[in-house]
Structures are given as C-alpha cells and as structure tokens.
mmCIF file of C-alpha atoms and ligand atoms in Angstrom:
data_model
loop_
_atom_site.group_PDB
_atom_site.id
_atom_site.type_symbol
_atom_site.label_atom_id
_atom_site.label_comp_id
_atom_site.label_asym_id
_atom_site.label_seq_id
_atom_site.Cartn_x
_atom_site.Cartn_y
_atom_site.Cartn_z
ATOM 1 C CA MET G 1 146.809 81.088 83.472
ATOM 2 C CA LEU G 2 150.277 82.284 82.478
ATOM 3 C CA ARG G 3 150.032 79.941 79.517
ATOM 4 C CA THR G 4 146.724 81.378 78.377
ATOM 5 C CA ILE G 5 148.291 84.820 78.492
ATOM 6 C CA VAL G 6 151.256 83.525 76.487
ATOM 7 C CA GLY G 7 148.905 81.914 73.961
ATOM 8 C CA THR G 8 146.550 84.806 73.377
ATOM 9 C CA GLY G 9 149.406 87.291 73.766
ATOM 10 C CA TYR G 10 151.274 85.587 70.953
ATOM 11 C CA GLU G 11 148.338 85.358 68.581
ATOM 12 C CA ARG G 12 146.829 88.784 69.301
ATOM 13 C CA ALA G 13 149.902 90.919 69.908
ATOM 14 C CA LEU G 14 153.223 89.288 69.085
ATOM 15 C CA ARG G 15 152.304 87.504 65.855
ATOM 16 C CA PRO G 16 150.902 90.600 64.145
ATOM 17 C CA LEU G 17 154.072 92.445 65.138
ATOM 18 C CA LEU G 18 156.333 89.650 63.966
ATOM 19 C CA PHE G 19 154.478 89.326 60.650
ATOM 20 C CA LYS G 20 155.006 93.056 60.018
ATOM 21 C CA ALA G 21 158.547 93.308 61.359
ATOM 22 C CA ARG G 22 161.599 93.566 59.112
ATOM 23 C CA GLY G 23 159.531 94.874 56.217
ATOM 24 C CA GLY G 24 157.396 91.736 56.322
ATOM 25 C CA ASP G 25 160.332 89.464 55.355
ATOM 26 C CA PRO G 26 159.715 86.133 57.126
ATOM 27 C CA GLU G 27 163.311 84.994 56.854
ATOM 28 C CA SER G 28 164.730 88.073 58.589
ATOM 29 C CA VAL G 29 162.241 87.635 61.426
ATOM 30 C CA HIS G 30 163.225 83.989 61.617
ATOM 31 C CA GLU G 31 166.921 84.890 61.869
ATOM 32 C CA ASP G 32 166.144 87.361 64.662
ATOM 33 C CA MET G 33 164.177 84.698 66.518
ATOM 34 C CA ILE G 34 167.003 82.158 66.313
ATOM 35 C CA ARG G 35 169.485 84.793 67.494
ATOM 36 C CA ALA G 36 167.209 85.741 70.404
ATOM 37 C CA LEU G 37 166.766 82.103 71.392
ATOM 38 C CA SER G 38 170.494 81.442 71.324
ATOM 39 C CA VAL G 39 170.979 84.395 73.693
ATOM 40 C CA LEU G 40 168.080 83.246 75.887
ATOM 41 C CA ALA G 41 169.790 79.902 76.399
ATOM 42 C CA GLN G 42 172.717 81.751 78.011
ATOM 43 C CA LEU G 43 170.622 83.838 80.437
ATOM 44 C CA PRO G 44 169.425 81.949 83.530
ATOM 45 C CA GLY G 45 166.650 84.468 84.335
ATOM 46 C CA ALA G 46 165.239 84.429 80.803
ATOM 47 C CA ARG G 47 165.483 80.650 80.680
ATOM 48 C CA ASP G 48 163.511 80.288 83.885
ATOM 49 C CA LEU G 49 160.859 82.733 82.699
ATOM 50 C CA ALA G 50 160.504 80.911 79.384
ATOM 51 C CA ARG G 51 160.300 77.568 81.143
ATOM 52 C CA LEU G 52 157.687 78.862 83.565
ATOM 53 C CA SER G 53 155.480 80.395 80.907
ATOM 54 C CA THR G 54 155.551 77.363 78.624
ATOM 55 C CA ARG G 55 155.435 74.706 81.326
ATOM 56 C CA SER G 56 153.003 71.842 80.882
ATOM 57 C CA ALA G 57 152.802 68.328 82.146
ATOM 58 C CA SER G 58 153.800 65.737 79.572
ATOM 59 C CA SER G 59 154.327 62.018 79.750
ATOM 60 C CA PRO G 60 157.679 60.554 78.771
ATOM 61 C CA VAL G 61 157.749 57.976 76.014
ATOM 62 C CA GLU G 62 160.453 55.686 74.651
ATOM 63 C CA VAL G 63 160.812 55.485 70.869
ATOM 64 C CA ALA G 64 163.637 53.705 69.054
ATOM 65 C CA GLY G 65 165.441 53.297 72.361
ATOM 66 C CA ILE G 66 165.422 57.040 73.044
ATOM 67 C CA ARG G 67 163.590 58.455 76.028
ATOM 68 C CA PHE G 68 161.561 61.521 75.045
ATOM 69 C CA PRO G 69 160.129 63.681 77.856
ATOM 70 C CA GLY G 70 156.936 64.263 75.812
ATOM 71 C CA ARG G 71 155.584 63.777 72.317
ATOM 72 C CA VAL G 72 155.995 67.178 70.644
ATOM 73 C CA GLY G 73 159.198 68.078 68.873
ATOM 74 C CA LEU G 74 160.548 70.820 66.662
ATOM 75 C CA ALA G 75 160.573 69.840 62.981
ATOM 76 C CA ALA G 76 163.697 70.109 60.843
ATOM 77 C CA GLY G 77 164.571 73.341 59.074
ATOM 78 C CA MET G 78 163.835 75.805 61.874
ATOM 79 C CA ASP G 79 167.302 75.539 63.425
ATOM 80 C CA LYS G 80 169.395 74.392 60.493
ATOM 81 C CA ASP G 81 172.759 75.233 62.047
ATOM 82 C CA GLY G 82 171.899 74.347 65.634
ATOM 83 C CA ARG G 83 172.357 77.921 66.860
ATOM 84 C CA ALA G 84 169.489 77.590 69.334
ATOM 85 C CA ALA G 85 170.141 73.925 70.155
ATOM 86 C CA LEU G 86 170.197 74.606 73.886
ATOM 87 C CA ALA G 87 167.073 76.803 73.848
ATOM 88 C CA TRP G 88 164.327 74.513 72.518
ATOM 89 C CA GLN G 89 163.922 72.711 75.839
ATOM 90 C CA TYR G 90 162.854 76.000 77.477
ATOM 91 C CA LEU G 91 159.917 76.395 75.089
ATOM 92 C CA GLY G 92 158.539 73.022 76.107
ATOM 93 C CA PHE G 93 159.714 70.912 73.171
ATOM 94 C CA ALA G 94 160.405 67.276 73.983
ATOM 95 C CA PHE G 95 162.962 66.998 71.175
ATOM 96 C CA ALA G 96 164.340 69.046 68.322
ATOM 97 C CA GLU G 97 165.553 68.030 64.890
ATOM 98 C CA LEU G 98 168.458 70.241 63.829
ATOM 99 C CA GLY G 99 169.468 70.703 60.195
ATOM 100 C CA THR G 100 169.023 69.852 57.461
ATOM 101 C CA VAL G 101 172.785 70.116 57.063
ATOM 102 C CA THR G 102 174.818 69.030 54.061
ATOM 103 C CA ALA G 103 178.412 67.833 53.798
ATOM 104 C CA GLN G 104 179.450 71.091 52.126
ATOM 105 C CA ALA G 105 178.311 74.486 53.373
ATOM 106 C CA GLN G 106 175.992 76.125 50.836
ATOM 107 C CA PRO G 107 173.997 79.355 50.475
ATOM 108 C CA GLY G 108 170.634 77.893 49.417
ATOM 109 C CA ASN G 109 168.334 79.544 46.914
ATOM 110 C CA GLU G 110 168.052 83.245 46.257
ATOM 111 C CA ARG G 111 165.939 85.306 48.658
ATOM 112 C CA PRO G 112 163.030 85.760 49.077
ATOM 113 C CA ARG G 113 162.488 82.054 49.609
ATOM 114 C CA ILE G 114 159.828 81.837 52.365
ATOM 115 C CA PHE G 115 156.297 83.143 51.805
ATOM 116 C CA ARG G 116 153.467 83.300 54.331
ATOM 117 C CA ALA G 117 149.993 82.219 53.293
ATOM 118 C CA PRO G 118 148.227 83.866 56.243
ATOM 119 C CA GLU G 119 144.615 83.157 55.315
ATOM 120 C CA SER G 120 145.478 79.495 54.775
ATOM 121 C CA GLY G 121 147.674 79.004 57.860
ATOM 122 C CA GLY G 122 150.466 77.955 55.546
ATOM 123 C CA LEU G 123 153.989 78.673 54.372
ATOM 124 C CA VAL G 124 155.623 78.117 51.024
ATOM 125 C CA ASN G 125 159.385 77.712 51.180
ATOM 126 C CA ARG G 126 162.199 76.981 48.785
ATOM 127 C CA MET G 127 165.138 77.513 51.118
ATOM 128 C CA GLY G 128 167.263 74.898 49.343
ATOM 129 C CA PHE G 129 169.252 73.681 52.374
ATOM 130 C CA ASN G 130 171.024 76.926 53.183
ATOM 131 C CA ASN G 131 173.431 75.848 55.937
ATOM 132 C CA HIS G 132 176.983 76.161 57.189
ATOM 133 C CA GLY G 133 177.737 72.501 56.677
ATOM 134 C CA ALA G 134 177.873 69.372 58.820
ATOM 135 C CA LEU G 135 181.313 70.221 60.207
ATOM 136 C CA ALA G 136 180.163 73.609 61.528
ATOM 137 C CA LEU G 137 177.167 71.976 63.229
ATOM 138 C CA ALA G 138 179.343 69.238 64.738
ATOM 139 C CA ASN G 139 181.771 71.851 66.059
ATOM 140 C CA ARG G 140 179.011 74.008 67.509
ATOM 141 C CA LEU G 141 177.455 71.036 69.310
ATOM 142 C CA ALA G 142 180.858 69.878 70.572
ATOM 143 C CA VAL G 143 181.595 73.339 72.004
ATOM 144 C CA ALA G 144 178.165 73.303 73.680
ATOM 145 C CA GLY G 145 179.031 69.925 75.198
ATOM 146 C CA VAL G 146 176.272 68.120 73.321
ATOM 147 C CA PHE G 147 177.101 64.469 72.748
ATOM 148 C CA ARG G 148 174.767 61.629 72.009
ATOM 149 C CA GLY G 149 172.846 60.504 75.059
ATOM 150 C CA ASN G 150 174.397 62.992 77.528
ATOM 151 C CA GLY G 151 171.270 65.149 77.807
ATOM 152 C CA ALA G 152 173.264 68.388 77.587
ATOM 153 C CA ALA G 153 170.504 70.042 75.541
ATOM 154 C CA GLY G 154 167.899 68.957 78.090
ATOM 155 C CA ILE G 155 166.011 67.026 75.387
ATOM 156 C CA PRO G 156 167.035 64.566 72.657
ATOM 157 C CA LEU G 157 168.419 66.238 69.531
ATOM 158 C CA GLY G 158 168.140 64.701 66.089
ATOM 159 C CA VAL G 159 170.245 65.863 63.163
ATOM 160 C CA SER G 160 168.769 65.904 59.680
ATOM 161 C CA LEU G 161 171.070 65.198 56.743
ATOM 162 C CA GLY G 162 170.576 66.169 53.106
ATOM 163 C CA LYS G 163 172.507 66.073 49.854
ATOM 164 C CA THR G 164 174.860 68.912 48.916
ATOM 165 C CA LYS G 165 173.345 70.652 45.895
ATOM 166 C CA VAL G 166 176.471 70.503 43.685
ATOM 167 C CA VAL G 167 176.963 66.774 44.326
ATOM 168 C CA GLU G 168 175.372 64.553 41.651
ATOM 169 C CA VAL G 169 172.558 62.272 42.790
ATOM 170 C CA GLU G 170 174.754 59.278 41.767
ATOM 171 C CA ASP G 171 177.297 60.371 44.387
ATOM 172 C CA ALA G 172 174.735 61.010 47.105
ATOM 173 C CA VAL G 173 175.698 58.044 49.302
ATOM 174 C CA ALA G 174 179.251 59.292 49.875
ATOM 175 C CA ASP G 175 177.935 62.799 50.492
ATOM 176 C CA TYR G 176 175.445 61.654 53.179
ATOM 177 C CA LEU G 177 178.118 59.417 54.745
ATOM 178 C CA ALA G 178 180.502 62.376 54.993
ATOM 179 C CA SER G 179 177.881 64.326 56.959
ATOM 180 C CA PHE G 180 176.998 61.273 59.029
ATOM 181 C CA ASP G 181 180.613 60.740 60.094
ATOM 182 C CA LEU G 182 180.853 64.345 61.282
ATOM 183 C CA VAL G 183 177.604 64.685 63.230
ATOM 184 C CA HIS G 184 176.824 61.217 64.604
ATOM 185 C CA PRO G 185 178.689 61.708 67.912
ATOM 186 C CA HIS G 186 176.366 64.640 68.671
ATOM 187 C CA ALA G 187 173.015 63.262 67.533
ATOM 188 C CA ASP G 188 170.493 61.214 69.496
ATOM 189 C CA TYR G 189 169.112 60.205 66.109
ATOM 190 C CA ILE G 190 169.876 60.890 62.475
ATOM 191 C CA ALA G 191 167.107 61.862 60.044
ATOM 192 C CA VAL G 192 167.768 61.100 56.399
ATOM 193 C CA ASN G 193 166.044 63.801 54.407
ATOM 194 C CA VAL G 194 165.264 62.556 50.915
ATOM 195 C CA SER G 195 162.013 64.460 50.656
ATOM 196 C CA SER G 196 162.715 68.171 50.406
ATOM 197 C CA PRO G 197 161.318 69.496 47.126
ATOM 198 C CA ASN G 198 163.976 72.214 46.910
ATOM 199 C CA THR G 199 167.113 70.317 45.918
ATOM 200 C CA PRO G 200 166.936 69.092 42.334
ATOM 201 C CA GLY G 201 166.901 65.284 42.150
ATOM 202 C CA LEU G 202 166.753 64.778 45.926
ATOM 203 C CA ARG G 203 163.335 63.164 45.963
ATOM 204 C CA SER G 204 164.484 60.540 43.434
ATOM 205 C CA LEU G 205 166.451 59.087 46.354
ATOM 206 C CA GLN G 206 163.084 57.844 47.667
ATOM 207 C CA ASP G 207 162.933 55.316 44.817
ATOM 208 C CA GLY G 208 163.285 51.751 46.130
ATOM 209 C CA GLY G 209 166.736 50.874 44.750
ATOM 210 C CA ALA G 210 168.409 54.205 45.460
ATOM 211 C CA LEU G 211 166.855 54.407 48.910
ATOM 212 C CA ALA G 212 167.889 50.862 49.820
ATOM 213 C CA GLU G 213 171.482 51.675 48.896
ATOM 214 C CA LEU G 214 171.517 54.963 50.815
ATOM 215 C CA LEU G 215 169.825 53.689 53.968
ATOM 216 C CA GLY G 216 171.847 50.459 53.901
ATOM 217 C CA ALA G 217 175.090 52.452 53.751
ATOM 218 C CA LEU G 218 174.054 54.671 56.668
ATOM 219 C CA THR G 219 172.801 51.926 58.978
ATOM 220 C CA THR G 220 175.878 49.825 58.186
ATOM 221 C CA ARG G 221 178.101 52.788 59.078
ATOM 222 C CA ALA G 222 176.128 53.324 62.289
ATOM 223 C CA ARG G 223 176.786 49.706 63.303
ATOM 224 C CA GLN G 224 180.456 49.905 62.337
ATOM 225 C CA LEU G 225 180.906 52.957 64.518
ATOM 226 C CA ARG G 226 179.057 51.625 67.567
ATOM 227 C CA ALA G 227 178.148 47.980 67.156
ATOM 228 C CA ALA G 228 176.534 47.633 70.574
ATOM 229 C CA ASP G 229 174.462 50.769 70.328
ATOM 230 C CA PRO G 230 174.195 52.207 66.804
ATOM 231 C CA VAL G 231 172.710 55.676 66.447
ATOM 232 C CA PRO G 232 169.053 55.339 65.348
ATOM 233 C CA VAL G 233 168.448 56.334 61.725
ATOM 234 C CA PHE G 234 165.060 57.702 60.613
ATOM 235 C CA VAL G 235 164.010 58.404 57.032
ATOM 236 C CA LYS G 236 161.767 61.351 56.182
ATOM 237 C CA VAL G 237 159.310 60.979 53.324
ATOM 238 C CA ALA G 238 157.319 63.308 51.093
ATOM 239 C CA PRO G 239 153.527 63.580 51.272
ATOM 240 C CA ASP G 240 153.356 63.433 47.483
ATOM 241 C CA LEU G 241 154.336 59.754 47.222
ATOM 242 C CA THR G 242 151.655 57.325 46.088
ATOM 243 C CA PHE G 243 150.813 54.371 48.303
ATOM 244 C CA ASP G 244 152.822 52.136 45.941
ATOM 245 C CA GLN G 245 155.817 54.408 46.328
ATOM 246 C CA LEU G 246 155.350 54.415 50.095
ATOM 247 C CA ASP G 247 155.391 50.601 49.994
ATOM 248 C CA GLU G 248 158.760 50.794 48.232
ATOM 249 C CA VAL G 249 160.069 53.166 50.876
ATOM 250 C CA LEU G 250 158.856 50.860 53.634
ATOM 251 C CA GLY G 251 160.545 47.895 51.949
ATOM 252 C CA ALA G 252 163.858 49.736 51.713
ATOM 253 C CA ALA G 253 163.539 51.055 55.267
ATOM 254 C CA THR G 254 162.841 47.600 56.668
ATOM 255 C CA ASP G 255 165.629 45.946 54.656
ATOM 256 C CA ALA G 256 168.107 48.529 55.904
ATOM 257 C CA SER G 257 166.906 48.124 59.506
ATOM 258 C CA VAL G 258 166.266 51.806 60.021
ATOM 259 C CA SER G 259 164.755 52.775 63.366
ATOM 260 C CA GLY G 260 161.743 54.672 62.087
ATOM 261 C CA LEU G 261 160.093 57.028 59.626
ATOM 262 C CA ILE G 262 159.208 60.687 59.632
ATOM 263 C CA ALA G 263 156.083 61.528 57.651
ATOM 264 C CA THR G 264 155.858 64.045 56.089
ATOM 265 C CA ASN G 265 157.899 66.823 54.524
ATOM 266 C CA THR G 266 156.284 69.757 52.657
ATOM 267 C CA THR G 267 154.050 69.188 49.632
ATOM 268 C CA LEU G 268 154.235 70.281 46.008
ATOM 269 C CA SER G 269 150.440 70.366 45.936
ATOM 270 C CA ARG G 270 148.751 73.758 46.170
ATOM 271 C CA GLU G 271 145.394 72.428 47.323
ATOM 272 C CA GLY G 272 143.944 74.107 50.373
ATOM 273 C CA LEU G 273 145.245 77.610 49.673
ATOM 274 C CA ALA G 274 142.637 80.258 50.500
ATOM 275 C CA PRO G 275 141.594 82.513 47.590
ATOM 276 C CA SER G 276 143.617 85.444 48.953
ATOM 277 C CA ASP G 277 146.752 83.246 49.038
ATOM 278 C CA ARG G 278 146.222 81.745 45.569
ATOM 279 C CA HIS G 279 149.026 83.883 44.114
ATOM 280 C CA LEU G 280 151.449 81.688 46.083
ATOM 281 C CA ALA G 281 150.465 78.730 43.946
ATOM 282 C CA ASP G 282 152.950 80.032 41.371
ATOM 283 C CA GLU G 283 155.877 80.255 43.779
ATOM 284 C CA ALA G 284 158.188 77.247 43.540
ATOM 285 C CA GLY G 285 158.698 75.366 46.795
ATOM 286 C CA GLY G 286 157.005 73.186 49.375
ATOM 287 C CA LEU G 287 153.745 74.058 51.098
ATOM 288 C CA SER G 288 153.313 73.378 54.828
ATOM 289 C CA GLY G 289 150.786 74.076 57.552
ATOM 290 C CA ARG G 290 147.019 73.819 57.428
ATOM 291 C CA PRO G 291 146.790 72.853 53.716
ATOM 292 C CA LEU G 292 148.954 69.812 54.522
ATOM 293 C CA THR G 293 147.054 68.566 57.587
ATOM 294 C CA ALA G 294 144.727 66.078 55.887
ATOM 295 C CA ARG G 295 147.331 64.578 53.534
ATOM 296 C CA ALA G 296 149.936 64.224 56.297
ATOM 297 C CA ARG G 297 147.395 62.374 58.409
ATOM 298 C CA GLU G 298 146.596 60.062 55.516
ATOM 299 C CA VAL G 299 150.258 59.284 54.868
ATOM 300 C CA VAL G 300 151.067 58.814 58.574
ATOM 301 C CA GLY G 301 148.094 56.462 58.874
ATOM 302 C CA TYR G 302 149.158 54.475 55.816
ATOM 303 C CA VAL G 303 152.779 54.184 56.884
ATOM 304 C CA ALA G 304 151.962 53.331 60.493
ATOM 305 C CA GLY G 305 149.464 50.728 59.296
ATOM 306 C CA HIS G 306 152.000 49.013 57.038
ATOM 307 C CA THR G 307 155.072 48.778 59.248
ATOM 308 C CA ASP G 308 156.039 48.018 62.808
ATOM 309 C CA LEU G 309 158.612 50.796 62.701
ATOM 310 C CA PRO G 310 157.804 53.868 64.790
ATOM 311 C CA VAL G 311 156.548 56.907 62.888
ATOM 312 C CA ILE G 312 157.133 60.564 63.720
ATOM 313 C CA GLY G 313 154.209 62.569 62.356
ATOM 314 C CA SER G 314 154.913 65.966 60.806
ATOM 315 C CA GLY G 315 152.695 68.138 58.665
ATOM 316 C CA GLY G 316 149.929 70.586 59.378
ATOM 317 C CA VAL G 317 149.828 70.249 63.145
ATOM 318 C CA MET G 318 148.243 73.624 63.880
ATOM 319 C CA THR G 319 146.192 72.656 66.945
ATOM 320 C CA ALA G 320 146.266 70.097 69.740
ATOM 321 C CA ASP G 321 143.503 68.179 67.909
ATOM 322 C CA ASP G 322 145.703 67.894 64.802
ATOM 323 C CA ALA G 323 148.487 66.413 66.920
ATOM 324 C CA LYS G 324 146.090 64.007 68.565
ATOM 325 C CA SER G 325 144.761 62.822 65.237
ATOM 326 C CA LEU G 326 148.298 62.017 64.025
ATOM 327 C CA LEU G 327 148.882 60.046 67.216
ATOM 328 C CA ASP G 328 145.490 58.366 66.794
ATOM 329 C CA VAL G 329 146.437 57.060 63.352
ATOM 330 C CA GLY G 330 149.666 55.605 64.679
ATOM 331 C CA ALA G 331 152.357 58.259 65.096
ATOM 332 C CA SER G 332 154.530 57.816 68.179
ATOM 333 C CA LEU G 333 155.696 61.441 68.243
ATOM 334 C CA VAL G 334 154.769 64.623 66.380
ATOM 335 C CA GLN G 335 156.768 67.575 65.128
ATOM 336 C CA ILE G 336 155.692 71.129 64.417
ATOM 337 C CA TYR G 337 157.076 73.913 62.272
ATOM 338 C CA THR G 338 154.348 76.052 60.668
ATOM 339 C CA GLY G 339 152.011 75.652 63.663
ATOM 340 C CA PHE G 340 154.750 77.105 65.857
ATOM 341 C CA ILE G 341 154.959 80.171 63.598
ATOM 342 C CA TYR G 342 151.183 80.722 63.678
ATOM 343 C CA ALA G 343 150.341 79.706 67.254
ATOM 344 C CA GLY G 344 153.625 80.234 69.114
ATOM 345 C CA PRO G 345 154.954 78.199 72.028
ATOM 346 C CA ALA G 346 151.488 77.847 73.614
ATOM 347 C CA LEU G 347 150.749 75.212 70.964
ATOM 348 C CA ILE G 348 153.335 72.897 72.509
ATOM 349 C CA ALA G 349 151.761 73.112 75.944
ATOM 350 C CA SER G 350 148.250 72.620 74.622
ATOM 351 C CA ILE G 351 149.322 69.526 72.682
ATOM 352 C CA ASN G 352 151.041 68.162 75.767
ATOM 353 C CA GLU G 353 147.878 68.585 77.739
ATOM 354 C CA GLU G 354 145.650 67.082 75.062
ATOM 355 C CA VAL G 355 147.715 63.950 74.559
ATOM 356 C CA ARG G 356 148.967 63.270 78.053
HETATM 357 C C1 FMN I 401 160.888 77.296 56.070
HETATM 358 C C2 FMN I 401 160.922 75.808 56.179
HETATM 359 C C3 FMN I 401 162.139 75.136 56.091
HETATM 360 C C4 FMN I 401 162.182 73.739 56.177
HETATM 361 N N1 FMN I 401 163.389 73.106 56.119
HETATM 362 C C5 FMN I 401 163.443 71.755 56.271
HETATM 363 C C6 FMN I 401 164.677 71.091 56.282
HETATM 364 O O1 FMN I 401 165.754 71.693 56.201
HETATM 365 N N2 FMN I 401 164.662 69.738 56.400
HETATM 366 C C7 FMN I 401 163.511 69.017 56.533
HETATM 367 O O2 FMN I 401 163.559 67.799 56.658
HETATM 368 N N3 FMN I 401 162.310 69.644 56.538
HETATM 369 C C8 FMN I 401 162.258 70.982 56.418
HETATM 370 N N4 FMN I 401 161.050 71.614 56.441
HETATM 371 C C9 FMN I 401 159.820 70.805 56.585
HETATM 372 C C10 FMN I 401 159.374 70.727 58.043
HETATM 373 O O3 FMN I 401 160.320 70.088 58.839
HETATM 374 C C11 FMN I 401 158.037 69.964 58.143
HETATM 375 O O4 FMN I 401 158.255 68.611 57.833
HETATM 376 C C12 FMN I 401 156.972 70.503 57.212
HETATM 377 O O5 FMN I 401 156.996 71.921 57.199
HETATM 378 C C13 FMN I 401 155.573 70.052 57.611
HETATM 379 O O6 FMN I 401 155.281 70.422 58.927
HETATM 380 P P1 FMN I 401 154.461 71.743 59.313
HETATM 381 O O7 FMN I 401 153.188 71.723 58.529
HETATM 382 O O8 FMN I 401 154.292 71.642 60.794
HETATM 383 O O9 FMN I 401 155.306 72.899 58.942
HETATM 384 C C14 FMN I 401 160.980 73.006 56.350
HETATM 385 C C15 FMN I 401 159.761 73.687 56.444
HETATM 386 C C16 FMN I 401 159.709 75.060 56.365
HETATM 387 C C17 FMN I 401 158.385 75.756 56.464
#
C-alpha cells in the first residue's frame, strides 16, 4: 500500500516537479538528490521512513563470491564520488556501483551535458567522467568505515574505474592501476569501464589486445594484493559492439580470469527516440533508457550464452518486466539508472517482487 503511494506519488507528483525544478536542468536536480540522500543517510528517522516505504521482499543471491541481498543494483554514474554511498540501501537497492572515478580528478565536459528525452523514456549524457578522483573516493569511503566485505554500507558496493581524460590511451594501464590501488580496499568488486562513449579513445580499450593487457594487469594486481581472496573484477561493455567484437571481449575477459561482465553501457545509436525527442539525436553522448532496452537484452543474451562468467545486465530496465527479461536471457543481476529517474524507487520494489 505504502509502496503504491510511493510509486504513483513519484510518477504523478514528484517527477513532474523534479523535471521542472532548477530551471529544468537535470544535472542540478541530480546534485540536489545526491546531497539529500547523503543527509538522509545520517538521519535515523528519515532512514527508517525510506526503508519502510521502499521495503520489498527479495531473495539473496551469490555472484562472483559476493552475497547480494537481491538482484537490483544502482548502475554506475549516479553516485560518481560516493557521496550517497550509505544511502542506497535505504531505497531498496541490493548493491550500488560507485564511480566512474579516474586516477586524476577532472571536471568532465562543459554543461549542459545531460538531456532528458521524456517522450522516449530516455536520457542522453556526455558527462565525461566528471569526478573528484579515486583518492577522494577512497578517503570518503574510509571515513565512512566502508571496507571490502565489512557490510558497512548495508549492501555490496562496486567501484567503477575509467581512464583520466588527459592520459593517452597507450598509458591507460598505469592509469587504471593507480585508481585500482587506491580504491580496492573499499570495493566489494571493481568494474572496469572501457565503454563510456564520452572519453575520446576509451572504447578502443575494448579491442582484444588492448583489453587483454588491461584486464590482465588488473587481475594480476588483485591477486598480488590478496592472493587468497582477490577482489572480483568485472568489465563493462558497450551495446554498440558487434558479435565478433563481443567474442574478442569474452576471449580477453576469460584469459584474464575476470569475475564477470556488465552489459551494457549507453549507446551511440539514436534509434527509438520519439519524434518530439528527435532533436536530441544531434547532441553528442550516450543514449540510455527505453530506446536501449531491446539492444541491451540482445547483448546480455549473447554474452551470457557465450561464457560461463556471470553477467550483470544494465540498459533500459524501465519496468519489472524489463528486468525479468534480462534475467531470463541469462543475467545474474540487473542495474538501473534511467528507470530510476523515470519511475523512482518504487521500480526497485516492483522488480524485487517480480523476480523473487
Ligand atoms: C547521466 C549518466 C551518467 C553515467 N555515467 C556512467 C559512468 O560514470 N560509468 C559507467 O560505467 N556508466 C555510466 N552511465 C551508464 C549507466 O551506468 C548505464 O549503464 C546506462 O545508462 C544504461 O542503463 P539505463 O538504461 O538503466 O540507464 C551513465 C548513465 C547516465 C544516464
């Protein structure tokens, strides 16, 4: 009952307000939300209320040696600097992927850099890894008492790593390793982001040879640091890869003994935009949400069908049915970003109920 109120309340009342707030600038609203959530995590009464209104029964699942309390997580990019790391549990998420952070702090692209495609249920973004750097995230998590496996955030936390923009692609391995060394003590898993369309050259790291070198370096470092129990490393892929390219990725991932894949990131395609959102086709960046649903499902299905590695499905999960269909084609877990913006926290509970 309370959940239905939260669901319809969000879609009918809060979302229209949020979409108009701050002069209609999605990024300012996003910053306010992260600030509010970081405060919420400090207020016992607010925490309890949030927990109560988003509560749903979910079944725990073990993936890559990590115990997840349910199957729905927060996708990377929402909480780049981990400011709300302690809050996501109260909205019903079973895990959250912080970041993407880079070894050097960087401002990202010029604003505006997020655009809503409301008729299409989509977003176009070209944030460009704006973040305060891996060291700032590591410090924030340390101060919050979050260390790998200690459950201090209530749910497992992954940390997504990307390449610093000013670092040449040829020097990417050292750059990722620098971030890895800083954040690994605080991460239940590491996600290697080589699939954002907004850092020039980044996606070339998905090519077989380059990817094998990068993933090999990271998994080797993970074993050097904790031979008995290395931190699981996942690699996140783009939906725009061909099946041949996905085969290459799978080869590199298997050779490097990564723990799993995340499919997919945002797409460069502009298919699926409603006529009233067509003007966004000319904005540079990655498209997410409803226009990505079908392609993400196809890629998740392909990847899951061609490897024994676990797959985290991400892309266009706007309803509980979308989540179920990613799980049906082989995903072990799902993540949401754009669906959370359009449907609010009630989406998490309805997925939990659908897939339990
Ligand atoms: C504004 C925005 C920022 C994002 N930033 C990141 C990021 O930093 N790292 C990353 O791996 N993915 C990032 N993503 C991609 C999401 O994690 C997700 O994979 C993608 O949006 C598809 O899921 P969705 O359709 O549920 O949004 C971002 C997406 C959006 C909309």
